Amino acid sequence: MNKEFIPYEQALELKELGLLTYKKDNDFGLLYKGSDIPSILYQQAFRWFREKHGLDYEITYAGKKGEYHAFVDEYIYGNNGSSPSIFSYEEAELACLKKLIEIVKNK
């Protein structure tokens, strides 16, 4: 179940970017231990980037066992339109999330 929630560091960055004030019902349920930062699902974060900022992501299977590529909107990781191979789907999700945060911070 922990794989469903984004890491605390990215949750804090998303709070600073306004994700928590954007959510209409503000009902995220769980809090990070010893913090007032809600535990945020990857699904919630990705939806917020799509709806609020018009940014999307794509994770594709690299054709090798357990390797994935991460793409973010028109911003692409790596060379020649693909990311370096990322060895798990979860690592690809985190790479996309970090890139989306970077894009919004730099706007």
Coordinates of C-alpha atoms in Angstrom, one line a residue:
M1 CA 0.0 0.0 0.0
N2 CA 2.9 2.4 0.7
K3 CA 3.7 2.4 -3.0
E4 CA 0.5 4.2 -3.7
F5 CA 1.6 7.3 -1.7
I6 CA 4.2 9.8 -2.9
P7 CA 7.3 10.4 -0.8
Y8 CA 7.1 13.0 2.0
E9 CA 9.7 15.3 0.2
Q10 CA 7.5 15.5 -2.9
A11 CA 4.3 15.9 -0.8
L12 CA 5.9 18.9 0.9
E13 CA 6.8 20.4 -2.6
L14 CA 3.3 19.9 -3.8
K15 CA 1.9 21.6 -0.7
E16 CA 4.2 24.6 -1.5
L17 CA 2.9 24.5 -5.1
G18 CA -0.7 24.7 -3.9
L19 CA -2.0 21.2 -4.4
L20 CA -3.6 21.0 -1.0
T21 CA -5.5 24.2 -1.4
Y22 CA -6.7 23.2 -4.9
K23 CA -8.3 20.0 -3.7
K24 CA -12.0 20.8 -3.3
D25 CA -12.9 18.5 -0.4
N26 CA -9.5 18.7 1.3
D27 CA -10.1 15.1 2.5
F28 CA -6.8 13.3 2.0
G29 CA -7.3 11.0 5.0
L30 CA -3.8 10.1 6.3
L31 CA -1.1 12.3 7.5
Y32 CA 2.7 11.7 7.3
K33 CA 3.8 10.7 10.8
G34 CA 4.6 13.7 13.0
S35 CA 3.5 16.1 10.3
D36 CA 0.6 18.2 9.1
I37 CA 1.3 17.2 5.5
P38 CA -1.4 14.8 4.1
S39 CA -0.3 11.6 2.5
I40 CA -1.0 12.1 -1.2
L41 CA -1.6 9.4 -3.7
Y42 CA 0.3 9.4 -7.0
Q43 CA -3.1 9.3 -8.7
Q44 CA -4.2 12.5 -6.9
A45 CA -0.9 14.3 -7.8
F46 CA -1.0 13.3 -11.4
R47 CA -4.6 14.3 -11.8
W48 CA -3.8 17.8 -10.3
F49 CA -0.9 18.3 -12.7
R50 CA -3.2 17.3 -15.6
E51 CA -6.3 19.4 -14.5
K52 CA -4.5 22.5 -13.0
H53 CA -1.5 22.8 -15.2
G54 CA -2.3 20.9 -18.4
L55 CA 0.7 18.6 -17.9
D56 CA 0.6 14.8 -18.4
Y57 CA 2.9 11.9 -18.2
E58 CA 3.5 8.5 -19.8
I59 CA 5.3 5.4 -18.6
T60 CA 6.1 2.8 -21.2
Y61 CA 7.5 -0.6 -21.1
A62 CA 11.1 -0.6 -22.5
G63 CA 10.9 -4.1 -23.9
K64 CA 13.3 -5.5 -21.4
K65 CA 12.3 -7.3 -18.3
G66 CA 11.4 -4.7 -15.6
E67 CA 12.6 -1.6 -17.5
Y68 CA 10.4 1.4 -18.2
H69 CA 10.7 4.8 -19.8
A70 CA 9.3 8.0 -18.4
F71 CA 7.8 10.8 -20.5
V72 CA 6.4 14.1 -19.3
D73 CA 4.2 16.2 -21.6
E74 CA 6.4 17.8 -24.2
Y75 CA 9.3 17.6 -21.9
I76 CA 11.1 14.4 -22.4
Y77 CA 13.8 12.7 -20.3
G78 CA 16.9 11.4 -21.8
N79 CA 18.1 11.4 -25.4
N80 CA 16.3 10.8 -28.7
G81 CA 12.8 11.0 -27.2
S82 CA 13.1 8.4 -24.5
S83 CA 14.3 8.3 -20.9
P84 CA 17.1 6.2 -19.6
S85 CA 15.8 2.9 -18.7
I86 CA 14.2 3.0 -15.2
F87 CA 14.2 -0.4 -13.5
S88 CA 10.8 -0.4 -12.0
Y89 CA 7.4 1.1 -12.7
E90 CA 7.5 2.8 -9.3
E91 CA 10.9 4.5 -10.1
A92 CA 9.4 5.7 -13.4
E93 CA 6.4 7.2 -11.5
L94 CA 8.7 9.0 -9.1
A95 CA 10.8 10.3 -12.0
C96 CA 7.7 11.7 -13.7
L97 CA 6.4 13.3 -10.5
K98 CA 9.8 15.0 -9.9
K99 CA 9.9 16.3 -13.5
L100 CA 6.3 17.6 -13.2
I101 CA 7.2 19.5 -10.0
E102 CA 10.3 20.9 -11.6
I103 CA 8.2 22.2 -14.6
V104 CA 5.6 23.9 -12.4
K105 CA 8.3 25.5 -10.2
N106 CA 10.0 26.9 -13.2
K107 CA 6.9 28.4 -14.8

